[in-house]
Backbone as a ProteinNet text record, in pm:
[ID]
protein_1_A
[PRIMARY]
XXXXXXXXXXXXXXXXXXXXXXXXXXXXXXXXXXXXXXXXXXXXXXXXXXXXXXXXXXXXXXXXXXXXXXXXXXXXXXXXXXXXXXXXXXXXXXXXXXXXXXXXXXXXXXXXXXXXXXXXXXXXXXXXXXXXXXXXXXXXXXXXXXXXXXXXXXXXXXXXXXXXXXXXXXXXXXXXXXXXXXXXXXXXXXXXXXXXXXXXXXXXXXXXXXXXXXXXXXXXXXXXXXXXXXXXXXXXXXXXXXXXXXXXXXXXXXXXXXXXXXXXXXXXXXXXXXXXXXXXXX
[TERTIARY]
3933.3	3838.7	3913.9	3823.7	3938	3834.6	3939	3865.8	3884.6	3826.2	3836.1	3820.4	3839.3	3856.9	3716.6	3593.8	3518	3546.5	3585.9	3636.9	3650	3723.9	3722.7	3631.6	3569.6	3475.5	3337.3	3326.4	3214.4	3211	3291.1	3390	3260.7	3196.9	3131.4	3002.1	2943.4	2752.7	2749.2	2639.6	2577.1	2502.9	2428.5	2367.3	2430.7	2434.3	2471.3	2348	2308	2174	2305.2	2220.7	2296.4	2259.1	2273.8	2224.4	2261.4	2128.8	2198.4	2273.8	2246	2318	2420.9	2592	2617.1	2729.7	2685.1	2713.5	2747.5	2672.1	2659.2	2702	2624.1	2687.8	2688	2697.4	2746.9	2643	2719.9	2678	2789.7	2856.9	3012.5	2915.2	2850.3	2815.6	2863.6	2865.5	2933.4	3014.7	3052	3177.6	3265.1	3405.7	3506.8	3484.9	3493	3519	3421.1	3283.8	3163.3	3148.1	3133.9	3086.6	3229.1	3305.4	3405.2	3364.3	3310.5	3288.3	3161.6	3042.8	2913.1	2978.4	3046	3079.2	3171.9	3242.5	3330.4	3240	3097	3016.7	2959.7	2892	2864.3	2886.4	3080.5	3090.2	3164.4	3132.9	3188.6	3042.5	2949	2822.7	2682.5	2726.6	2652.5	2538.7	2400.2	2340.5	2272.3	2212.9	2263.3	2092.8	2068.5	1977.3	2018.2	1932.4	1935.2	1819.6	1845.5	1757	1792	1665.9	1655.6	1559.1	1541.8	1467	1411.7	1473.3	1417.6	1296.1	1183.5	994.3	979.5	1089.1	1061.5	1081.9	1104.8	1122.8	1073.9	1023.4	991.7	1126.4	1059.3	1244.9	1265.4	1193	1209.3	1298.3	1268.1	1355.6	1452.2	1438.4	1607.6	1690.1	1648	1735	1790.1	1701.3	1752.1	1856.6	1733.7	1901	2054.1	2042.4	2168.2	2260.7	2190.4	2194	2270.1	2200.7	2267.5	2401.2	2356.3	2524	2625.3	2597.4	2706.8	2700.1	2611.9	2610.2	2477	2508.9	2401.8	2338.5	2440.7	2442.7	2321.9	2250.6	2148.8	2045.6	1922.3	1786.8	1699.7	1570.5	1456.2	1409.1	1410.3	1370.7	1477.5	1601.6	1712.2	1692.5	1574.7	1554.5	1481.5	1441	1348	1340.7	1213.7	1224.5	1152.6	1116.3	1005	897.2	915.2	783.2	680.6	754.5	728.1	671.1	705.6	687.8	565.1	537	413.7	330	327.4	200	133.8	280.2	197	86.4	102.2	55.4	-113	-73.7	-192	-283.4	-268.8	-323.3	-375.1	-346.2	-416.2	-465.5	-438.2	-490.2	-604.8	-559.8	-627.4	-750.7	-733.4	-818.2	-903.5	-976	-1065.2	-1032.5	-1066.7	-1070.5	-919.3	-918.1	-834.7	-772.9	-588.3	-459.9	-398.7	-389	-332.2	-180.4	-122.5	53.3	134.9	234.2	372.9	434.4	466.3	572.6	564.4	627.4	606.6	509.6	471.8	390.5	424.7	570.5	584.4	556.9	628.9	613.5	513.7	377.4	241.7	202.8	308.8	247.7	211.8	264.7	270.9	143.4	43.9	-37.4	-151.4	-133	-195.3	-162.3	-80.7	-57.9	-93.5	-149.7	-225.5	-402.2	-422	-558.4	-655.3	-557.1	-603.9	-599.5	-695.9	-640.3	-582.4	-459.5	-360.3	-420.8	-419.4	-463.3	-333.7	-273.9	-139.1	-212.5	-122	-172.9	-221.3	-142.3	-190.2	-316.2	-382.8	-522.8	-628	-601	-706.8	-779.3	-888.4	-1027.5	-1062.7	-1000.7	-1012	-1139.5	-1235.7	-1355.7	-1466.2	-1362.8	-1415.2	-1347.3	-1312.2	-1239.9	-1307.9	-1408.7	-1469.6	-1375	-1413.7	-1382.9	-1213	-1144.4	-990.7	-933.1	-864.6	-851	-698.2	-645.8	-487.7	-425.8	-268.9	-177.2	-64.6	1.5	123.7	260	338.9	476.2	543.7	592.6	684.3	791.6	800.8	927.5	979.2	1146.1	1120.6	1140.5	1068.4	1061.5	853.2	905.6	704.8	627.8	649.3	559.7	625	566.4	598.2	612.4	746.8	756.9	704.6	664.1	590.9	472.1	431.4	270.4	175.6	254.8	188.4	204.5	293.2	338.4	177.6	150.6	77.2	-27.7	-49.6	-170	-228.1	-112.2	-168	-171.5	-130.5	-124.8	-298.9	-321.6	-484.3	-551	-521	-583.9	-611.3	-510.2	-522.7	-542.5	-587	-613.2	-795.3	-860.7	-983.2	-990	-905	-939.5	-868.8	-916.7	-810.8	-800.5	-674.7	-691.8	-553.2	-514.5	-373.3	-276.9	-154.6	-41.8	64.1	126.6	232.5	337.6	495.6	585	652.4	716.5	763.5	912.9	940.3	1108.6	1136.9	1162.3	1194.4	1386.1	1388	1551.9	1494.1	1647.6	1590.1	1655.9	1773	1846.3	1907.6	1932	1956.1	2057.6	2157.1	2277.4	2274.1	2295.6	2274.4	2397.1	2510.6	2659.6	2758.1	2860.8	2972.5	2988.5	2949.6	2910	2831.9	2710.9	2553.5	2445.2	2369.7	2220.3	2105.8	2029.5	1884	1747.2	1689.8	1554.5	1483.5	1503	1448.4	1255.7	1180.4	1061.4	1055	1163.3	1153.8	1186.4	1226.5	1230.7	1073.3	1005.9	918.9	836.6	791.5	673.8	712.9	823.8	865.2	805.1	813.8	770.9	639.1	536	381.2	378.2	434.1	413.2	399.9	543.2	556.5	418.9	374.2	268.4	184.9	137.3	-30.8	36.8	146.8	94.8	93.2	133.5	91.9	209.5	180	252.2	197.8	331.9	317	345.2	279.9	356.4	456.5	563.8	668.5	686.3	761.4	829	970.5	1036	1159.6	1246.4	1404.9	1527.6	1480.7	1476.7	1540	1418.6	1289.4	1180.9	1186.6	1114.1	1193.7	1118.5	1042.9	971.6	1027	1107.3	1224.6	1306.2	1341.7	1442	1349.1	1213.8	1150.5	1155.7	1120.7	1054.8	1174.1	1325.7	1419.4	1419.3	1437.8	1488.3	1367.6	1214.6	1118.9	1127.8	1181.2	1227.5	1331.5	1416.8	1579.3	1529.1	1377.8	1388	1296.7	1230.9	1146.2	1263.9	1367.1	1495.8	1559.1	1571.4	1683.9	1652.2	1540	1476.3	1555	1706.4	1779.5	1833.1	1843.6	1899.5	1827.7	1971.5	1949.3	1988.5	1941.7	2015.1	2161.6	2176.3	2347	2389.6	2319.5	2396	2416.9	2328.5	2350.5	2425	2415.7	2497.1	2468.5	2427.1	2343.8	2469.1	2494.3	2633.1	2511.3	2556.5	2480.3	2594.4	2554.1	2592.5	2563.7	2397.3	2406.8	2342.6	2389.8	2404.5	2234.7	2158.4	2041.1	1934.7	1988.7	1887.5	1963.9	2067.2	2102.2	2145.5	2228.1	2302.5	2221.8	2109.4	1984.4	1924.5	1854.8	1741.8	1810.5	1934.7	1997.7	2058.2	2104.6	2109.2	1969	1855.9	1737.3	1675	1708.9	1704.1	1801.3	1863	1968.3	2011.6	2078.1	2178.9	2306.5	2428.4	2534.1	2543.7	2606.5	2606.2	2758.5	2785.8	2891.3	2883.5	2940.5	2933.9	3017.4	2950.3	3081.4	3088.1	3230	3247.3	3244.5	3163.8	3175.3	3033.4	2958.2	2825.9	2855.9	2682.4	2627.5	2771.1	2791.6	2875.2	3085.9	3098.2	3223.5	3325.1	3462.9	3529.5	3589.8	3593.3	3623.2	3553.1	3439.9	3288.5	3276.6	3312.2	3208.7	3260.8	3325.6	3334	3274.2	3260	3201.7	3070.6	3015.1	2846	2849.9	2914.9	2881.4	2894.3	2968.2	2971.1	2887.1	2839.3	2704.4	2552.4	2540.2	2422	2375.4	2536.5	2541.3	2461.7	2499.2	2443.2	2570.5	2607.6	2713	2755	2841.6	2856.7	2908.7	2896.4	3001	3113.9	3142.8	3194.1	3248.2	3362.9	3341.1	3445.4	3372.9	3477.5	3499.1	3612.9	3613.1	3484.1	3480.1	3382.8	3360.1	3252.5	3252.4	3357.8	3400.7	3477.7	3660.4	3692	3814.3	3864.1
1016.4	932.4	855.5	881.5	806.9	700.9	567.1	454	413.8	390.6	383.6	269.1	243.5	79.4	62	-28.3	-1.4	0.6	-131.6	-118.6	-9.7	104.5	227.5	283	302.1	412.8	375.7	237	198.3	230.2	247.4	243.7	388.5	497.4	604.2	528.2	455.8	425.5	351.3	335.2	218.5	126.8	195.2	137.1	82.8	-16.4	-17.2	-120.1	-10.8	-55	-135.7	-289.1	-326	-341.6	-363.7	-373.6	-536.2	-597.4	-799.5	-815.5	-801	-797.7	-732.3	-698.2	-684.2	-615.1	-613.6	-590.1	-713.8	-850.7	-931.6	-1056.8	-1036.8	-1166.4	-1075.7	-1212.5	-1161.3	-1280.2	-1270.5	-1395.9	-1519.6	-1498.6	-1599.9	-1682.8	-1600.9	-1650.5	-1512.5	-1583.7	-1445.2	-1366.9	-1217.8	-1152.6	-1240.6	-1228.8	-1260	-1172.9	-1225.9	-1128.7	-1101.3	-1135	-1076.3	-1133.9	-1268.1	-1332	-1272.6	-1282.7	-1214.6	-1063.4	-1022.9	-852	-851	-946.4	-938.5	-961.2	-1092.1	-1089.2	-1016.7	-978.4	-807.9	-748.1	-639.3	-618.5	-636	-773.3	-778.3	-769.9	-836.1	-774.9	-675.9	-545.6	-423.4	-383.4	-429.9	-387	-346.3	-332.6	-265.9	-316.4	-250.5	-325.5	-324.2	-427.3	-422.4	-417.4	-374.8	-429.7	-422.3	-568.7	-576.8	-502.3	-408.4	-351.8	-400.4	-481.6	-531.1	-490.6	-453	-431.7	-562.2	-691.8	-811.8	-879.2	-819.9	-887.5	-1015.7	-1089.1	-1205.1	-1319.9	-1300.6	-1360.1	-1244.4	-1346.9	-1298	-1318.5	-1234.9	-1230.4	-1308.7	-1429.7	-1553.4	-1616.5	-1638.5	-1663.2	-1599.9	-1494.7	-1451.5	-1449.7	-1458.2	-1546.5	-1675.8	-1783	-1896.8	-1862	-1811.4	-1796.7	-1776.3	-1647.6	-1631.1	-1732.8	-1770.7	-1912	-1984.7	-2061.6	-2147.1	-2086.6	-1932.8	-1918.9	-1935.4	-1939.8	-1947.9	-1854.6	-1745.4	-1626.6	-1676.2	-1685.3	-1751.5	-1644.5	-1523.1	-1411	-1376.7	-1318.2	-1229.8	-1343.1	-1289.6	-1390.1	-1287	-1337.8	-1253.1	-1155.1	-1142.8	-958.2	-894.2	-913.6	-799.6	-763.5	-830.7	-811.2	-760.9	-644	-548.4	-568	-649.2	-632.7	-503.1	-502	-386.8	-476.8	-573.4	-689.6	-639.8	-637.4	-605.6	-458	-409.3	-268.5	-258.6	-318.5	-361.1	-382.3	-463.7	-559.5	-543.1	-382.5	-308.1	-221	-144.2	-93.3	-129.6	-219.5	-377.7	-379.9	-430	-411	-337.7	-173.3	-105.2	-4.8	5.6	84	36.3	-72.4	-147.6	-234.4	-307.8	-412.8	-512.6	-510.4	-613.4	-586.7	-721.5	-716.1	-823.8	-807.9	-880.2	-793.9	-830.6	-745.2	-850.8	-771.1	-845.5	-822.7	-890	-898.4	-946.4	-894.3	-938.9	-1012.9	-1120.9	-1184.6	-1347.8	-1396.1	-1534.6	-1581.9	-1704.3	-1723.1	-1714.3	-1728	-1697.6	-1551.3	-1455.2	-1303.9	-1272.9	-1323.8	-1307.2	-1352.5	-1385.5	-1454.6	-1294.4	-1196.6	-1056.1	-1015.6	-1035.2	-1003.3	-1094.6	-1210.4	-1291.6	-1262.3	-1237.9	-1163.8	-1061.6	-975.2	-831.5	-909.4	-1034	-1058	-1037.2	-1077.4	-1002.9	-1121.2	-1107.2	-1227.6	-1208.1	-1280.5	-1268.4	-1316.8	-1246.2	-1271.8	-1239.7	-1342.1	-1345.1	-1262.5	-1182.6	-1101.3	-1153.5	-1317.4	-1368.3	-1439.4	-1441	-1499.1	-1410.2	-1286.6	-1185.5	-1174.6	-1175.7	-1164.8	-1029.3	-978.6	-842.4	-762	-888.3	-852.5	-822.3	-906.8	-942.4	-874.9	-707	-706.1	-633.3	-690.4	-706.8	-715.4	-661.1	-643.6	-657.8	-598.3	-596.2	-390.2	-449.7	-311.7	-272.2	-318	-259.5	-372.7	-299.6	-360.2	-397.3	-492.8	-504.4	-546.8	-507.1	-518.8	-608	-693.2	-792.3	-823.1	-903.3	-982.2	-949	-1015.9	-963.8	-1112.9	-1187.5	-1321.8	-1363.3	-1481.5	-1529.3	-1507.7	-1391.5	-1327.7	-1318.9	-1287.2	-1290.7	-1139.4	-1093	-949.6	-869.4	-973.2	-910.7	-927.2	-1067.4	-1067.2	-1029.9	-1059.1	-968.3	-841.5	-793.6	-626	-549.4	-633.5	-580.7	-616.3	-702.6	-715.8	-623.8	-561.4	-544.9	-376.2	-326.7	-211.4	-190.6	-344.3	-283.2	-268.9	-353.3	-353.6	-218.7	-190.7	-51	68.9	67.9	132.7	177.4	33.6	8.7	-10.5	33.4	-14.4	91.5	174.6	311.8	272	169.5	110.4	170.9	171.7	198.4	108.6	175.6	101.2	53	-60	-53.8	-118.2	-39.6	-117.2	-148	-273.7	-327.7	-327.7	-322.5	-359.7	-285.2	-138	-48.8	-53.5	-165.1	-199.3	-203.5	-104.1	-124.8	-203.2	-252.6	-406.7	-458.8	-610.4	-668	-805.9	-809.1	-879.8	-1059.7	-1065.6	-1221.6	-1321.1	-1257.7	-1267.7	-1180	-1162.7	-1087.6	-957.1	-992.5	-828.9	-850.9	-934.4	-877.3	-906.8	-766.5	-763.5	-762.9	-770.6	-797.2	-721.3	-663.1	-567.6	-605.8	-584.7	-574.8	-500.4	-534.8	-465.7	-327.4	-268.1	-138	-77.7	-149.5	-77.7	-109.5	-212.7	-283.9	-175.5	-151.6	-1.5	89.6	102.9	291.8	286.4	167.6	149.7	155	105.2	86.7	245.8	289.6	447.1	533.4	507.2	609.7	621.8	498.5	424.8	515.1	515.3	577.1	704.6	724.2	843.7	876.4	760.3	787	777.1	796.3	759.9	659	531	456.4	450	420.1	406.8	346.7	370.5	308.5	261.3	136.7	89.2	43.5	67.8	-42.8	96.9	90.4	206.1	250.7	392.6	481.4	547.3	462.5	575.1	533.9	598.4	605.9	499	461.6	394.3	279.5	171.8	85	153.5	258.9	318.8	358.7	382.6	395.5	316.2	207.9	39.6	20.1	62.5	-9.3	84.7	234.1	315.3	308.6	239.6	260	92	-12.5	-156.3	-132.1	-12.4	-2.7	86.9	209.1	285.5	203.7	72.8	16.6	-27.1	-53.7	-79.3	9.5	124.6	259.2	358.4	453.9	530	639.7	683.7	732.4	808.6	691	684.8	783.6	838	944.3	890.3	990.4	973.6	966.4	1040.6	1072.5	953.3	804.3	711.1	631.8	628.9	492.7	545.4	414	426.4	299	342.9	292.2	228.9	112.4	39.1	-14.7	54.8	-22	-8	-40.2	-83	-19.1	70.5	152.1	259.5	362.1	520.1	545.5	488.6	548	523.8	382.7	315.3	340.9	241.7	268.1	423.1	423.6	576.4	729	714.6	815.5	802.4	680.6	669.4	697.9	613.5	687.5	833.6	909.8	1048.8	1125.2	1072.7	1137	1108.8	989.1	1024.6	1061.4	1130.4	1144.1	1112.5	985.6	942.6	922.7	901.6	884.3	736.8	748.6	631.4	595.8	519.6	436.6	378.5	409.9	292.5	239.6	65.8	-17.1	-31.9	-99.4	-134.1	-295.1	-384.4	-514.1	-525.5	-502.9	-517.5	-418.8	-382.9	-297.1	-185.5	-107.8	10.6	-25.4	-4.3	-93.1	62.6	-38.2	117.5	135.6	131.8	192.9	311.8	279.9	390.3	453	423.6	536	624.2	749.1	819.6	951.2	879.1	926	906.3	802.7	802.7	896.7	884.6	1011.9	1123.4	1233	1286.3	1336.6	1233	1229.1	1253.5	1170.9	1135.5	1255.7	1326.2	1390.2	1308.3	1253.5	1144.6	1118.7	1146.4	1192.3	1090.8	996.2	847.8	955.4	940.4	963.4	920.8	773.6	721.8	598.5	589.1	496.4	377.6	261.4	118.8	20.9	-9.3	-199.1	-292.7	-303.2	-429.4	-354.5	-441.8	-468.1	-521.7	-639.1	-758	-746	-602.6	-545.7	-505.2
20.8	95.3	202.9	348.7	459.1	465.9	473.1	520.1	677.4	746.7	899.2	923	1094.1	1138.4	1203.9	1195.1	1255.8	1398.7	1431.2	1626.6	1652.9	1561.1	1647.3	1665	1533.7	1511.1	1603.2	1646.6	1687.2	1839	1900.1	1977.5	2127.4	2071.8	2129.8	2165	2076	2064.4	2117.1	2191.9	2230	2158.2	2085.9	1975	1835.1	1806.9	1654	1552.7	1461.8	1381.8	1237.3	1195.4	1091.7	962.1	889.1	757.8	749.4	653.4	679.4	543	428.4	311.3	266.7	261.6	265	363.5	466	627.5	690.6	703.8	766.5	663.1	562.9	470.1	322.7	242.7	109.2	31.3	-113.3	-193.6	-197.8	-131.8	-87.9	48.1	145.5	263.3	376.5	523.4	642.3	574	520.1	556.8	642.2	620.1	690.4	815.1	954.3	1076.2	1164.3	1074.2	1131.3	1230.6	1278.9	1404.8	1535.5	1493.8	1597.2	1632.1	1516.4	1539.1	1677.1	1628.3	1688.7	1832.3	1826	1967.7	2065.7	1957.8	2059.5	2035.9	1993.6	1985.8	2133.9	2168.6	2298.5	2400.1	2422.7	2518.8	2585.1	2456.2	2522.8	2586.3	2569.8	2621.2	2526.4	2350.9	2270.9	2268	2195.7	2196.3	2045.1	1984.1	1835.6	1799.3	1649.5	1585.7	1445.8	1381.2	1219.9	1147.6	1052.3	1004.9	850.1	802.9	670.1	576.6	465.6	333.5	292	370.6	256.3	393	245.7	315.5	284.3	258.2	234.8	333.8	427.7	541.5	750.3	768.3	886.4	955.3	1094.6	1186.8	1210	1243.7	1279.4	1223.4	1058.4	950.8	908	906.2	923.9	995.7	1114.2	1268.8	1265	1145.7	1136.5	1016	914.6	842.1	795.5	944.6	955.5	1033	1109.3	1202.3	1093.5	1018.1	889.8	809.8	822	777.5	883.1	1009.4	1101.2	1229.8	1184.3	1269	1369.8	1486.8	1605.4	1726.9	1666.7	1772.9	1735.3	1664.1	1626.5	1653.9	1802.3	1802.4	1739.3	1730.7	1572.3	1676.1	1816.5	1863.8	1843.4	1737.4	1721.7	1635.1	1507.2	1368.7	1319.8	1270	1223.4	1092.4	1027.6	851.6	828.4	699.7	648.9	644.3	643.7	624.9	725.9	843.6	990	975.8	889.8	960.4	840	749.6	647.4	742.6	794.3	871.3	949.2	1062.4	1121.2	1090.2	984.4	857.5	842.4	761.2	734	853.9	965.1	1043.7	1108.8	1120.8	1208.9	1084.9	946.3	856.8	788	758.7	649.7	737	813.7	910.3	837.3	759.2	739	523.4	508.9	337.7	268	135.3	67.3	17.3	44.9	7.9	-112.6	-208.5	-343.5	-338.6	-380.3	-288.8	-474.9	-448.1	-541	-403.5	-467.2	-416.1	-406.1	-271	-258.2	-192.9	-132.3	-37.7	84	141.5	235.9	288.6	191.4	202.8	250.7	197.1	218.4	366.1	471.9	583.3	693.1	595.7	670.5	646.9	554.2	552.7	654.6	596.4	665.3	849.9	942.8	1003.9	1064.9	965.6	1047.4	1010.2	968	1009	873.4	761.1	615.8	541.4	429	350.9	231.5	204.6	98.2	-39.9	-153.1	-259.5	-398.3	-424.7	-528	-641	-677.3	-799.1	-932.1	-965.3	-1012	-1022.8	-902.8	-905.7	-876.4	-944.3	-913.1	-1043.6	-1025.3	-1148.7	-1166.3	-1291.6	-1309.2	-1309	-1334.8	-1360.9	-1223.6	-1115.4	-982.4	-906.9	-886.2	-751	-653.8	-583.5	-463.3	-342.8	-237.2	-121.2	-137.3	-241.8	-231.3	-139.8	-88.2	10.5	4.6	-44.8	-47.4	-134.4	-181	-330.1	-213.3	-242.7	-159.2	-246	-255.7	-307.5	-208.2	-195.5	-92.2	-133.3	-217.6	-274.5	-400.3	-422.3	-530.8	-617.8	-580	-629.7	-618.9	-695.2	-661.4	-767.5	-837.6	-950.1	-1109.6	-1220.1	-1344	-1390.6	-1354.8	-1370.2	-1540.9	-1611.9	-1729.6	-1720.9	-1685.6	-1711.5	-1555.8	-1464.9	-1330.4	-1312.6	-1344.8	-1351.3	-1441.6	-1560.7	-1659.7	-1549.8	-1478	-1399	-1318.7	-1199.2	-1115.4	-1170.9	-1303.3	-1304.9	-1367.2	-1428.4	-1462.3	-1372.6	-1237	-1106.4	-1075.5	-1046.5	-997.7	-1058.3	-1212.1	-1281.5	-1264.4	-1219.4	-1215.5	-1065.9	-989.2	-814.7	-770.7	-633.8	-595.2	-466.1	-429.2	-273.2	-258.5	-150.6	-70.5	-157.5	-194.1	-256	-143.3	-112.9	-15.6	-33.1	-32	-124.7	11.4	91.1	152.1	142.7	40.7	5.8	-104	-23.2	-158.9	-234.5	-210.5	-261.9	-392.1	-499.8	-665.9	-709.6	-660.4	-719.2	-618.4	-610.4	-524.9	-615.2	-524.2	-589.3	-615.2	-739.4	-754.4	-801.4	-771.1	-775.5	-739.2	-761.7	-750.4	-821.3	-927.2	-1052.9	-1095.8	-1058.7	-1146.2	-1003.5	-1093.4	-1025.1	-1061.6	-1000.7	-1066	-1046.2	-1095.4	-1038.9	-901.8	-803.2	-749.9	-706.7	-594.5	-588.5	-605.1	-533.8	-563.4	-702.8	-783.6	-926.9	-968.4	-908.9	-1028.3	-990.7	-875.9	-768.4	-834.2	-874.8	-929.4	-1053.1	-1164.6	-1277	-1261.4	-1191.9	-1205.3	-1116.7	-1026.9	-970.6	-1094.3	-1218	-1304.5	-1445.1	-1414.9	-1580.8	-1487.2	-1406.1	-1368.4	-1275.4	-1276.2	-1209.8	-1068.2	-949.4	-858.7	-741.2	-620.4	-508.9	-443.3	-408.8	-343.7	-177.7	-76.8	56	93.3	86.1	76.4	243.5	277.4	428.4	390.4	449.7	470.3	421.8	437.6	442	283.1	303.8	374.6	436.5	463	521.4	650.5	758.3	895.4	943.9	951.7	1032.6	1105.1	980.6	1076.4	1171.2	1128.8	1241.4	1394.9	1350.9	1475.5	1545.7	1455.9	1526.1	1632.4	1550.2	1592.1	1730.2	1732.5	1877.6	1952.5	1904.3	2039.7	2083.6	2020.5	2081.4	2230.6	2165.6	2293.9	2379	2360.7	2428.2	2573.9	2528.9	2670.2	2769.2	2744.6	2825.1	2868.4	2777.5	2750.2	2735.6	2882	2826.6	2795.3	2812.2	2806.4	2716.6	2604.4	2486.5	2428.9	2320.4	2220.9	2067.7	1954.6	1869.8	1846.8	1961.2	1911.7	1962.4	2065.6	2091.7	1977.5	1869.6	1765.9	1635.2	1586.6	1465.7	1354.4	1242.3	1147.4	1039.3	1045.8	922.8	808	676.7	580.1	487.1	347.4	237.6	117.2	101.1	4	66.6	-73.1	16.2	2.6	-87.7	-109.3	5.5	82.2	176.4	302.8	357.4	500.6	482.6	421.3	481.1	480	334.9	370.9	463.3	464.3	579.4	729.5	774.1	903.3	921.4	804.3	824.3	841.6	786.5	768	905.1	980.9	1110.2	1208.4	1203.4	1290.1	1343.4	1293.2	1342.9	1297.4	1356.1	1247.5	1169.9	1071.1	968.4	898	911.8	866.9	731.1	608.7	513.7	487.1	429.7	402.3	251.9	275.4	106.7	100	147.9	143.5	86.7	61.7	-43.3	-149.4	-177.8	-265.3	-362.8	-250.7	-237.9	-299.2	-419.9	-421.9	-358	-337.8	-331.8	-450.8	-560	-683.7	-665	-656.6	-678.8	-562.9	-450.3	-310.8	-319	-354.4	-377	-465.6	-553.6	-677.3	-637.2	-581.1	-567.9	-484.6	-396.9	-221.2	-306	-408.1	-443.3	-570.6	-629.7	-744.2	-662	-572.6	-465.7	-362.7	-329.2	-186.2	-104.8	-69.4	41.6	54.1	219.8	311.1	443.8	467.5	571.4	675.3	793.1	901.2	877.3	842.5	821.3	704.6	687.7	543.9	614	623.3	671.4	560.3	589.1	476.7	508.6	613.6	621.6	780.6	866.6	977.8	1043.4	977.6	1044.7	973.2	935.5	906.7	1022.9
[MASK]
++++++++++++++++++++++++++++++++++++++++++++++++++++++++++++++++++++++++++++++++++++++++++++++++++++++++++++++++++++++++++++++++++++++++++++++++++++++++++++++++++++++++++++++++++++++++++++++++++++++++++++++++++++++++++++++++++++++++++++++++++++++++++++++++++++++++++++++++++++++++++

């Protein structure tokens, strides 16, 4: 396994798509390097976007947040959630009615957003579900993963509306060596009890990657796949979803992905990096 320098490797694209967890920060706070990287980043000319799995914050808020960690480079039109790419969804599919949501209240501002009204899974009347038009997966916080899980699976046992999982991450890190279920495990579990397919948004399905190359293409009508380059952290989300669109992909070993293991996963997974870096900011 060759580990490479990103500066170099980054070195051809114009584009560079990022991953925010593990790419950008950690559970320590910034990666070491990163704000130096963004800004050699800029001014060799690149031009960047964040592509995130977490619906729990609008771009707005994750612009500040990273803000608060230190990182000031990234403003919220560089930030593509799946939230975002939900809401588009929500809005031009769904249009009128009540979307029953996992998650927080903020999460829910995506629904509220495409012009819908948000209904917590917890306050749904099993007996009452009138004018409900779609399930929404958001967060992976907000809800009671035993006694709402059991909820919304009767929901939909007795209701046949559009399923939509926002944040198909299946664990998401809550220290240094432990993790925790994430939305996308909880969707695979209520997918597997009944049986069904959910609409999935957020890495590895393409649609962020659209959002992200038809944002650069109103500037860049130019641009190709072969200009960008997709840095994530796990092989199942950034590095599928950017090979599955063609583009090249970089993985790091500063999140998700340890290097004890990338090897063995790339080789268990076949799911294949262009490239394999320490960090961004190595």
């Amino acid at each position: 396994m060759t580990i490479e320098k990103f500066s170099e490797i980054s070195q051809p694209f114009k584009v560079i798509l990022l991953d925010s967890y593990g790419v950008l920060r950690n559970h320590d706070g910034l990666i070491p390097g990163v704000v130096e990287c963004v800004n050699r980043l800029r001014a060799e000319g690149k031009h960047l976007r964040v592509l995130t799995n977490n619906a729990a914050r609008s771009p707005a808020a994750a612009a500040k947040n990273l803000k608060k960690y230190g990182l000031r480079g990234i403003p919220a039109a560089e930030i593509i959630t799946s939230g975002a790419t939900t809401r588009h969804f929500l809005q031009y599919k769904i249009r009128t009615g009540k979307v029953v949501y996992l998650g927080t209240p903020q999460s829910a501002e995506y629904i509220i957003g495409a012009g819908l009204e948000a209904v917590h899974i917890s306050e749904v009347d099993l007996d009452d579900l009138t004018d409900i038009k779609a399930v929404a997966f958001l967060d992976d916080e907000g809800y009671d993963k035993n006694v709402d899980v059991n909820h919304v699976i009767n929901l939909l046992r007795h209701c046949q509306v559009p399923v939509v999982v926002a944040n198909t991450d299946l664990l998401y890190p809550v220290s240094k060596d432990n993790v925790a279920l994430a939305t996308g495990s909880v969707a695979r579990l209520v997918e597997y009890v009944l049986g069904r397919r959910f609409i999935q948004f957020g890495k590895p399905a393409s649609q962020m990657f659209q959002f992200a190359f038809e944002s650069l293409l109103r500037d860049f009508p130019d641009l190709t796949h072969a200009d960008v380059l997709m840095v994530g952290d796990t092989l199942h989300t950034d590095i599928l979803g950017g090979n599955t669109f063609g583009v090249s992909t970089a993985l790091v070993l500063s999140g998700n992905t340890r290097a004890e293991r990338a090897e063995t996963e790339i080789s268990s997974s076949g799911i294949i990096p262009d490239f394999i870096i320490q960090s961004i900011g190595a």
